[in-house]
PDB file as gemmi writes it, atoms N, CA and C in Angstrom:
CRYST1    1.000    1.000    1.000  90.00  90.00  90.00 P 1                      
ATOM      1  N   MET A   1     184.681  88.749 112.674  1.00  0.00           N  
ATOM      2  CA  MET A   1     183.642  87.751 112.592  1.00  0.00           C  
ATOM      3  C   MET A   1     182.459  88.318 111.814  1.00  0.00           C  
ATOM      4  N   THR A   2     181.973  87.573 110.848  1.00  0.00           N  
ATOM      5  CA  THR A   2     180.813  87.986 110.068  1.00  0.00           C  
ATOM      6  C   THR A   2     179.560  87.397 110.692  1.00  0.00           C  
ATOM      7  N   ARG A   3     178.567  88.229 110.909  1.00  0.00           N  
ATOM      8  CA  ARG A   3     177.296  87.774 111.478  1.00  0.00           C  
ATOM      9  C   ARG A   3     176.258  87.742 110.364  1.00  0.00           C  
ATOM     10  N   PRO A   4     175.380  86.726 110.366  1.00  0.00           N  
ATOM     11  CA  PRO A   4     174.310  86.713 109.371  1.00  0.00           C  
ATOM     12  C   PRO A   4     173.458  87.970 109.492  1.00  0.00           C  
ATOM     13  N   SER A   5     172.929  88.435 108.368  1.00  0.00           N  
ATOM     14  CA  SER A   5     172.079  89.626 108.402  1.00  0.00           C  
ATOM     15  C   SER A   5     170.603  89.265 108.506  1.00  0.00           C  
ATOM     16  N   ARG A   6     170.280  87.957 108.531  1.00  0.00           N  
ATOM     17  CA  ARG A   6     168.883  87.527 108.631  1.00  0.00           C  
ATOM     18  C   ARG A   6     168.801  86.232 109.429  1.00  0.00           C  
ATOM     19  N   TYR A   7     167.849  86.200 110.350  1.00  0.00           N  
ATOM     20  CA  TYR A   7     167.569  85.007 111.137  1.00  0.00           C  
ATOM     21  C   TYR A   7     166.080  84.700 111.002  1.00  0.00           C  
ATOM     22  N   VAL A   8     165.745  83.403 111.005  1.00  0.00           N  
ATOM     23  CA  VAL A   8     164.355  82.978 110.840  1.00  0.00           C  
ATOM     24  C   VAL A   8     164.050  81.893 111.873  1.00  0.00           C  
ATOM     25  N   ALA A   9     162.844  81.967 112.460  1.00  0.00           N  
ATOM     26  CA  ALA A   9     162.381  80.933 113.393  1.00  0.00           C  
ATOM     27  C   ALA A   9     160.965  80.532 113.015  1.00  0.00           C  
ATOM     28  N   LEU A  10     160.664  79.241 113.111  1.00  0.00           N  
ATOM     29  CA  LEU A  10     159.314  78.731 112.921  1.00  0.00           C  
ATOM     30  C   LEU A  10     158.805  78.316 114.292  1.00  0.00           C  
ATOM     31  N   LEU A  11     157.742  78.973 114.744  1.00  0.00           N  
ATOM     32  CA  LEU A  11     157.231  78.755 116.094  1.00  0.00           C  
ATOM     33  C   LEU A  11     155.813  78.200 116.054  1.00  0.00           C  
ATOM     34  N   PRO A  12     155.465  77.322 116.991  1.00  0.00           N  
ATOM     35  CA  PRO A  12     154.065  76.891 117.102  1.00  0.00           C  
ATOM     36  C   PRO A  12     153.250  78.065 117.638  1.00  0.00           C  
ATOM     37  N   TYR A  13     152.036  78.222 117.151  1.00  0.00           N  
ATOM     38  CA  TYR A  13     151.206  79.331 117.620  1.00  0.00           C  
ATOM     39  C   TYR A  13     150.433  78.869 118.846  1.00  0.00           C  
ATOM     40  N   THR A  14     150.882  79.318 120.016  1.00  0.00           N  
ATOM     41  CA  THR A  14     150.279  78.963 121.300  1.00  0.00           C  
ATOM     42  C   THR A  14     150.163  80.240 122.129  1.00  0.00           C  
ATOM     43  N   PRO A  15     149.601  80.160 123.313  1.00  0.00           N  
ATOM     44  CA  PRO A  15     149.566  81.349 124.174  1.00  0.00           C  
ATOM     45  C   PRO A  15     150.958  81.868 124.537  1.00  0.00           C  
ATOM     46  N   HIS A  16     151.998  81.060 124.332  1.00  0.00           N  
ATOM     47  CA  HIS A  16     153.365  81.444 124.692  1.00  0.00           C  
ATOM     48  C   HIS A  16     154.180  81.949 123.500  1.00  0.00           C  
ATOM     49  N   THR A  17     153.564  82.024 122.330  1.00  0.00           N  
ATOM     50  CA  THR A  17     154.302  82.403 121.126  1.00  0.00           C  
ATOM     51  C   THR A  17     154.901  83.798 121.236  1.00  0.00           C  
ATOM     52  N   ALA A  18     154.172  84.743 121.780  1.00  0.00           N  
ATOM     53  CA  ALA A  18     154.702  86.108 121.893  1.00  0.00           C  
ATOM     54  C   ALA A  18     155.964  86.128 122.749  1.00  0.00           C  
ATOM     55  N   ALA A  19     155.977  85.378 123.844  1.00  0.00           N  
ATOM     56  CA  ALA A  19     157.171  85.324 124.703  1.00  0.00           C  
ATOM     57  C   ALA A  19     158.336  84.665 123.964  1.00  0.00           C  
ATOM     58  N   LEU A  20     158.070  83.591 123.224  1.00  0.00           N  
ATOM     59  CA  LEU A  20     159.124  82.941 122.437  1.00  0.00           C  
ATOM     60  C   LEU A  20     159.667  83.883 121.374  1.00  0.00           C  
ATOM     61  N   ALA A  21     158.767  84.616 120.724  1.00  0.00           N  
ATOM     62  CA  ALA A  21     159.183  85.566 119.685  1.00  0.00           C  
ATOM     63  C   ALA A  21     160.036  86.681 120.278  1.00  0.00           C  
ATOM     64  N   ARG A  22     159.639  87.195 121.428  1.00  0.00           N  
ATOM     65  CA  ARG A  22     160.425  88.247 122.088  1.00  0.00           C  
ATOM     66  C   ARG A  22     161.822  87.736 122.452  1.00  0.00           C  
ATOM     67  N   ASP A  23     161.901  86.507 122.954  1.00  0.00           N  
ATOM     68  CA  ASP A  23     163.208  85.925 123.303  1.00  0.00           C  
ATOM     69  C   ASP A  23     164.081  85.764 122.061  1.00  0.00           C  
ATOM     70  N   PHE A  24     163.482  85.312 120.962  1.00  0.00           N  
ATOM     71  CA  PHE A  24     164.213  85.138 119.713  1.00  0.00           C  
ATOM     72  C   PHE A  24     164.763  86.477 119.221  1.00  0.00           C  
ATOM     73  N   VAL A  25     163.905  87.486 119.194  1.00  0.00           N  
ATOM     74  CA  VAL A  25     164.329  88.813 118.731  1.00  0.00           C  
ATOM     75  C   VAL A  25     165.403  89.383 119.657  1.00  0.00           C  
ATOM     76  N   SER A  26     165.243  89.231 120.951  1.00  0.00           N  
ATOM     77  CA  SER A  26     166.257  89.711 121.900  1.00  0.00           C  
ATOM     78  C   SER A  26     167.608  89.057 121.657  1.00  0.00           C  
ATOM     79  N   SER A  27     167.592  87.756 121.391  1.00  0.00           N  
ATOM     80  CA  SER A  27     168.834  87.035 121.128  1.00  0.00           C  
ATOM     81  C   SER A  27     169.520  87.547 119.869  1.00  0.00           C  
ATOM     82  N   VAL A  28     168.741  87.752 118.801  1.00  0.00           N  
ATOM     83  CA  VAL A  28     169.322  88.245 117.553  1.00  0.00           C  
ATOM     84  C   VAL A  28     169.863  89.661 117.738  1.00  0.00           C  
ATOM     85  N   LEU A  29     169.094  90.524 118.381  1.00  0.00           N  
ATOM     86  CA  LEU A  29     169.562  91.890 118.605  1.00  0.00           C  
ATOM     87  C   LEU A  29     170.841  91.901 119.445  1.00  0.00           C  
ATOM     88  N   SER A  30     170.948  90.984 120.391  1.00  0.00           N  
ATOM     89  CA  SER A  30     172.157  90.876 121.198  1.00  0.00           C  
ATOM     90  C   SER A  30     173.361  90.480 120.332  1.00  0.00           C  
ATOM     91  N   VAL A  31     173.153  89.548 119.424  1.00  0.00           N  
ATOM     92  CA  VAL A  31     174.227  89.153 118.504  1.00  0.00           C  
ATOM     93  C   VAL A  31     174.677  90.348 117.677  1.00  0.00           C  
ATOM     94  N   TRP A  32     173.721  91.164 117.263  1.00  0.00           N  
ATOM     95  CA  TRP A  32     174.031  92.339 116.455  1.00  0.00           C  
ATOM     96  C   TRP A  32     174.478  93.526 117.311  1.00  0.00           C  
ATOM     97  N   GLU A  33     174.543  93.328 118.621  1.00  0.00           N  
ATOM     98  CA  GLU A  33     174.940  94.367 119.569  1.00  0.00           C  
ATOM     99  C   GLU A  33     174.027  95.594 119.497  1.00  0.00           C  
ATOM    100  N   ILE A  34     172.724  95.327 119.402  1.00  0.00           N  
ATOM    101  CA  ILE A  34     171.697  96.366 119.432  1.00  0.00           C  
ATOM    102  C   ILE A  34     170.992  96.237 120.775  1.00  0.00           C  
ATOM    103  N   ASP A  35     171.005  97.312 121.572  1.00  0.00           N  
ATOM    104  CA  ASP A  35     170.510  97.239 122.938  1.00  0.00           C  
ATOM    105  C   ASP A  35     169.018  97.494 123.106  1.00  0.00           C  
ATOM    106  N   ASP A  36     168.414  98.297 122.254  1.00  0.00           N  
ATOM    107  CA  ASP A  36     167.025  98.708 122.460  1.00  0.00           C  
ATOM    108  C   ASP A  36     166.058  97.765 121.763  1.00  0.00           C  
ATOM    109  N   ALA A  37     165.441  96.873 122.536  1.00  0.00           N  
ATOM    110  CA  ALA A  37     164.496  95.914 121.971  1.00  0.00           C  
ATOM    111  C   ALA A  37     163.050  96.226 122.339  1.00  0.00           C  
ATOM    112  N   ASN A  38     162.810  97.256 123.123  1.00  0.00           N  
ATOM    113  CA  ASN A  38     161.456  97.533 123.620  1.00  0.00           C  
ATOM    114  C   ASN A  38     160.432  97.749 122.520  1.00  0.00           C  
ATOM    115  N   SER A  39     160.744  98.545 121.516  1.00  0.00           N  
ATOM    116  CA  SER A  39     159.764  98.808 120.462  1.00  0.00           C  
ATOM    117  C   SER A  39     159.495  97.547 119.649  1.00  0.00           C  
ATOM    118  N   ALA A  40     160.520  96.736 119.422  1.00  0.00           N  
ATOM    119  CA  ALA A  40     160.319  95.474 118.705  1.00  0.00           C  
ATOM    120  C   ALA A  40     159.420  94.543 119.513  1.00  0.00           C  
ATOM    121  N   HIS A  41     159.628  94.477 120.822  1.00  0.00           N  
ATOM    122  CA  HIS A  41     158.807  93.615 121.672  1.00  0.00           C  
ATOM    123  C   HIS A  41     157.350  94.063 121.672  1.00  0.00           C  
ATOM    124  N   ASN A  42     157.120  95.352 121.759  1.00  0.00           N  
ATOM    125  CA  ASN A  42     155.749  95.863 121.757  1.00  0.00           C  
ATOM    126  C   ASN A  42     155.048  95.562 120.443  1.00  0.00           C  
ATOM    127  N   SER A  43     155.744  95.744 119.340  1.00  0.00           N  
ATOM    128  CA  SER A  43     155.162  95.473 118.028  1.00  0.00           C  
ATOM    129  C   SER A  43     154.851  93.989 117.868  1.00  0.00           C  
ATOM    130  N   LEU A  44     155.764  93.135 118.284  1.00  0.00           N  
ATOM    131  CA  LEU A  44     155.545  91.692 118.185  1.00  0.00           C  
ATOM    132  C   LEU A  44     154.314  91.270 118.975  1.00  0.00           C  
ATOM    133  N   SER A  45     154.225  91.723 120.197  1.00  0.00           N  
ATOM    134  CA  SER A  45     153.091  91.353 121.042  1.00  0.00           C  
ATOM    135  C   SER A  45     151.776  91.787 120.416  1.00  0.00           C  
ATOM    136  N   ALA A  46     151.736  93.000 119.892  1.00  0.00           N  
ATOM    137  CA  ALA A  46     150.506  93.511 119.281  1.00  0.00           C  
ATOM    138  C   ALA A  46     150.131  92.712 118.038  1.00  0.00           C  
ATOM    139  N   LEU A  47     151.094  92.437 117.182  1.00  0.00           N  
ATOM    140  CA  LEU A  47     150.814  91.690 115.958  1.00  0.00           C  
ATOM    141  C   LEU A  47     150.377  90.263 116.249  1.00  0.00           C  
ATOM    142  N   LEU A  48     151.033  89.613 117.164  1.00  0.00           N  
ATOM    143  CA  LEU A  48     150.689  88.231 117.476  1.00  0.00           C  
ATOM    144  C   LEU A  48     149.362  88.131 118.209  1.00  0.00           C  
ATOM    145  N   ALA A  49     149.011  89.126 118.981  1.00  0.00           N  
ATOM    146  CA  ALA A  49     147.747  89.109 119.721  1.00  0.00           C  
ATOM    147  C   ALA A  49     146.546  89.251 118.798  1.00  0.00           C  
ATOM    148  N   GLN A  50     146.735  89.830 117.627  1.00  0.00           N  
ATOM    149  CA  GLN A  50     145.629  90.054 116.693  1.00  0.00           C  
ATOM    150  C   GLN A  50     145.203  88.793 115.957  1.00  0.00           C  
ATOM    151  N   GLU A  51     146.028  87.792 115.914  1.00  0.00           N  
ATOM    152  CA  GLU A  51     145.751  86.607 115.123  1.00  0.00           C  
ATOM    153  C   GLU A  51     145.061  85.520 115.936  1.00  0.00           C  
ATOM    154  N   ASP A  52     144.287  84.702 115.248  1.00  0.00           N  
ATOM    155  CA  ASP A  52     143.596  83.573 115.853  1.00  0.00           C  
ATOM    156  C   ASP A  52     144.434  82.321 115.625  1.00  0.00           C  
ATOM    157  N   HIS A  53     145.004  81.762 116.694  1.00  0.00           N  
ATOM    158  CA  HIS A  53     145.888  80.620 116.535  1.00  0.00           C  
ATOM    159  C   HIS A  53     145.153  79.375 116.049  1.00  0.00           C  
ATOM    160  N   ALA A  54     143.833  79.332 116.151  1.00  0.00           N  
ATOM    161  CA  ALA A  54     143.090  78.171 115.661  1.00  0.00           C  
ATOM    162  C   ALA A  54     143.175  78.057 114.141  1.00  0.00           C  
ATOM    163  N   THR A  55     143.289  79.191 113.453  1.00  0.00           N  
ATOM    164  CA  THR A  55     143.376  79.148 111.996  1.00  0.00           C  
ATOM    165  C   THR A  55     144.822  79.152 111.510  1.00  0.00           C  
ATOM    166  N   HIS A  56     145.759  79.455 112.369  1.00  0.00           N  
ATOM    167  CA  HIS A  56     147.176  79.485 112.014  1.00  0.00           C  
ATOM    168  C   HIS A  56     147.958  78.737 113.090  1.00  0.00           C  
ATOM    169  N   PRO A  57     148.269  77.462 112.880  1.00  0.00           N  
ATOM    170  CA  PRO A  57     148.959  76.697 113.929  1.00  0.00           C  
ATOM    171  C   PRO A  57     150.431  77.055 114.112  1.00  0.00           C  
ATOM    172  N   THR A  58     151.007  77.752 113.137  1.00  0.00           N  
ATOM    173  CA  THR A  58     152.418  78.126 113.239  1.00  0.00           C  
ATOM    174  C   THR A  58     152.608  79.568 112.787  1.00  0.00           C  
ATOM    175  N   VAL A  59     153.751  80.109 113.155  1.00  0.00           N  
ATOM    176  CA  VAL A  59     154.117  81.453 112.734  1.00  0.00           C  
ATOM    177  C   VAL A  59     155.614  81.452 112.416  1.00  0.00           C  
ATOM    178  N   GLN A  60     155.958  82.040 111.277  1.00  0.00           N  
ATOM    179  CA  GLN A  60     157.376  82.215 110.934  1.00  0.00           C  
ATOM    180  C   GLN A  60     157.758  83.644 111.266  1.00  0.00           C  
ATOM    181  N   LEU A  61     158.830  83.782 111.985  1.00  0.00           N  
ATOM    182  CA  LEU A  61     159.322  85.092 112.388  1.00  0.00           C  
ATOM    183  C   LEU A  61     160.701  85.280 111.778  1.00  0.00           C  
ATOM    184  N   SER A  62     160.871  86.344 111.016  1.00  0.00           N  
ATOM    185  CA  SER A  62     162.201  86.637 110.469  1.00  0.00           C  
ATOM    186  C   SER A  62     162.607  88.036 110.899  1.00  0.00           C  
ATOM    187  N   ILE A  63     163.891  88.171 111.131  1.00  0.00           N  
ATOM    188  CA  ILE A  63     164.449  89.462 111.514  1.00  0.00           C  
ATOM    189  C   ILE A  63     165.669  89.686 110.625  1.00  0.00           C  
ATOM    190  N   GLU A  64     165.694  90.852 110.011  1.00  0.00           N  
ATOM    191  CA  GLU A  64     166.746  91.152 109.044  1.00  0.00           C  
ATOM    192  C   GLU A  64     167.344  92.519 109.321  1.00  0.00           C  
ATOM    193  N   ARG A  65     168.649  92.573 109.330  1.00  0.00           N  
ATOM    194  CA  ARG A  65     169.347  93.849 109.509  1.00  0.00           C  
ATOM    195  C   ARG A  65     169.577  94.460 108.137  1.00  0.00           C  
ATOM    196  N   GLN A  66     169.070  95.658 107.973  1.00  0.00           N  
ATOM    197  CA  GLN A  66     169.167  96.367 106.702  1.00  0.00           C  
ATOM    198  C   GLN A  66     170.537  97.034 106.571  1.00  0.00           C  
ATOM    199  N   PRO A  67     170.959  97.330 105.335  1.00  0.00           N  
ATOM    200  CA  PRO A  67     172.266  97.979 105.139  1.00  0.00           C  
ATOM    201  C   PRO A  67     172.421  99.303 105.886  1.00  0.00           C  
ATOM    202  N   ASP A  68     171.301 100.003 106.113  1.00  0.00           N  
ATOM    203  CA  ASP A  68     171.388 101.287 106.821  1.00  0.00           C  
ATOM    204  C   ASP A  68     171.419 101.124 108.346  1.00  0.00           C  
ATOM    205  N   GLY A  69     171.409  99.863 108.825  1.00  0.00           N  
ATOM    206  CA  GLY A  69     171.464  99.608 110.259  1.00  0.00           C  
ATOM    207  C   GLY A  69     170.111  99.403 110.911  1.00  0.00           C  
ATOM    208  N   SER A  70     169.030  99.689 110.187  1.00  0.00           N  
ATOM    209  CA  SER A  70     167.697  99.454 110.745  1.00  0.00           C  
ATOM    210  C   SER A  70     167.402  97.952 110.744  1.00  0.00           C  
ATOM    211  N   VAL A  71     166.348  97.571 111.451  1.00  0.00           N  
ATOM    212  CA  VAL A  71     165.977  96.171 111.585  1.00  0.00           C  
ATOM    213  C   VAL A  71     164.558  95.994 111.072  1.00  0.00           C  
ATOM    214  N   ARG A  72     164.364  94.962 110.261  1.00  0.00           N  
ATOM    215  CA  ARG A  72     163.031  94.642 109.711  1.00  0.00           C  
ATOM    216  C   ARG A  72     162.599  93.309 110.302  1.00  0.00           C  
ATOM    217  N   ILE A  73     161.385  93.294 110.875  1.00  0.00           N  
ATOM    218  CA  ILE A  73     160.816  92.073 111.437  1.00  0.00           C  
ATOM    219  C   ILE A  73     159.586  91.721 110.620  1.00  0.00           C  
ATOM    220  N   GLU A  74     159.504  90.460 110.207  1.00  0.00           N  
ATOM    221  CA  GLU A  74     158.377  89.989 109.402  1.00  0.00           C  
ATOM    222  C   GLU A  74     157.755  88.776 110.068  1.00  0.00           C  
ATOM    223  N   ILE A  75     156.428  88.766 110.093  1.00  0.00           N  
ATOM    224  CA  ILE A  75     155.688  87.644 110.662  1.00  0.00           C  
ATOM    225  C   ILE A  75     154.826  87.045 109.560  1.00  0.00           C  
ATOM    226  N   THR A  76     154.946  85.726 109.362  1.00  0.00           N  
ATOM    227  CA  THR A  76     154.136  85.014 108.380  1.00  0.00           C  
ATOM    228  C   THR A  76     153.339  83.957 109.135  1.00  0.00           C  
ATOM    229  N   HIS A  77     152.033  84.095 109.127  1.00  0.00           N  
ATOM    230  CA  HIS A  77     151.173  83.149 109.842  1.00  0.00           C  
ATOM    231  C   HIS A  77     150.879  81.938 108.960  1.00  0.00           C  
ATOM    232  N   GLY A  78     150.828  80.781 109.583  1.00  0.00           N  
ATOM    233  CA  GLY A  78     150.482  79.550 108.872  1.00  0.00           C  
ATOM    234  C   GLY A  78     151.620  78.927 108.098  1.00  0.00           C  
ATOM    235  N   ALA A  79     152.851  79.373 108.314  1.00  0.00           N  
ATOM    236  CA  ALA A  79     153.999  78.785 107.631  1.00  0.00           C  
ATOM    237  C   ALA A  79     154.167  77.337 108.090  1.00  0.00           C  
ATOM    238  N   THR A  80     154.578  76.464 107.158  1.00  0.00           N  
ATOM    239  CA  THR A  80     154.804  75.066 107.517  1.00  0.00           C  
ATOM    240  C   THR A  80     156.270  74.698 107.475  1.00  0.00           C  
ATOM    241  N   GLN A  81     157.072  75.573 106.895  1.00  0.00           N  
ATOM    242  CA  GLN A  81     158.523  75.387 106.884  1.00  0.00           C  
ATOM    243  C   GLN A  81     159.175  76.740 106.808  1.00  0.00           C  
ATOM    244  N   ILE A  82     160.434  76.779 107.152  1.00  0.00           N  
ATOM    245  CA  ILE A  82     161.159  78.049 107.134  1.00  0.00           C  
ATOM    246  C   ILE A  82     161.485  78.398 105.700  1.00  0.00           C  
ATOM    247  N   GLY A  83     161.072  79.612 105.308  1.00  0.00           N  
ATOM    248  CA  GLY A  83     161.373  80.111 103.975  1.00  0.00           C  
ATOM    249  C   GLY A  83     162.468  81.138 104.034  1.00  0.00           C  
ATOM    250  N   ARG A  84     163.047  81.444 102.897  1.00  0.00           N  
ATOM    251  CA  ARG A  84     164.121  82.427 102.840  1.00  0.00           C  
ATOM    252  C   ARG A  84     163.625  83.723 102.335  1.00  0.00           C  
TER     253      ARG A  84                                                      
END                                                                             
């Protein structure tokens, strides 16, 4: 079975966005059979906490598995649609 190497989610920026982002990342890491999500969760929470949701109503979260097996997470604030 071939698994996609990149997943993207567009989330509303609310007080619950960090929890939604953590759940999304956990789900993707589970699909990729990667068990350690703690550092990703900590980074997500810190990055999302720094932003003012009043100026950015949405956030795009992408997670990509690199050829070397590492994982890259990108956050784009103010996205209005999912980009590639």
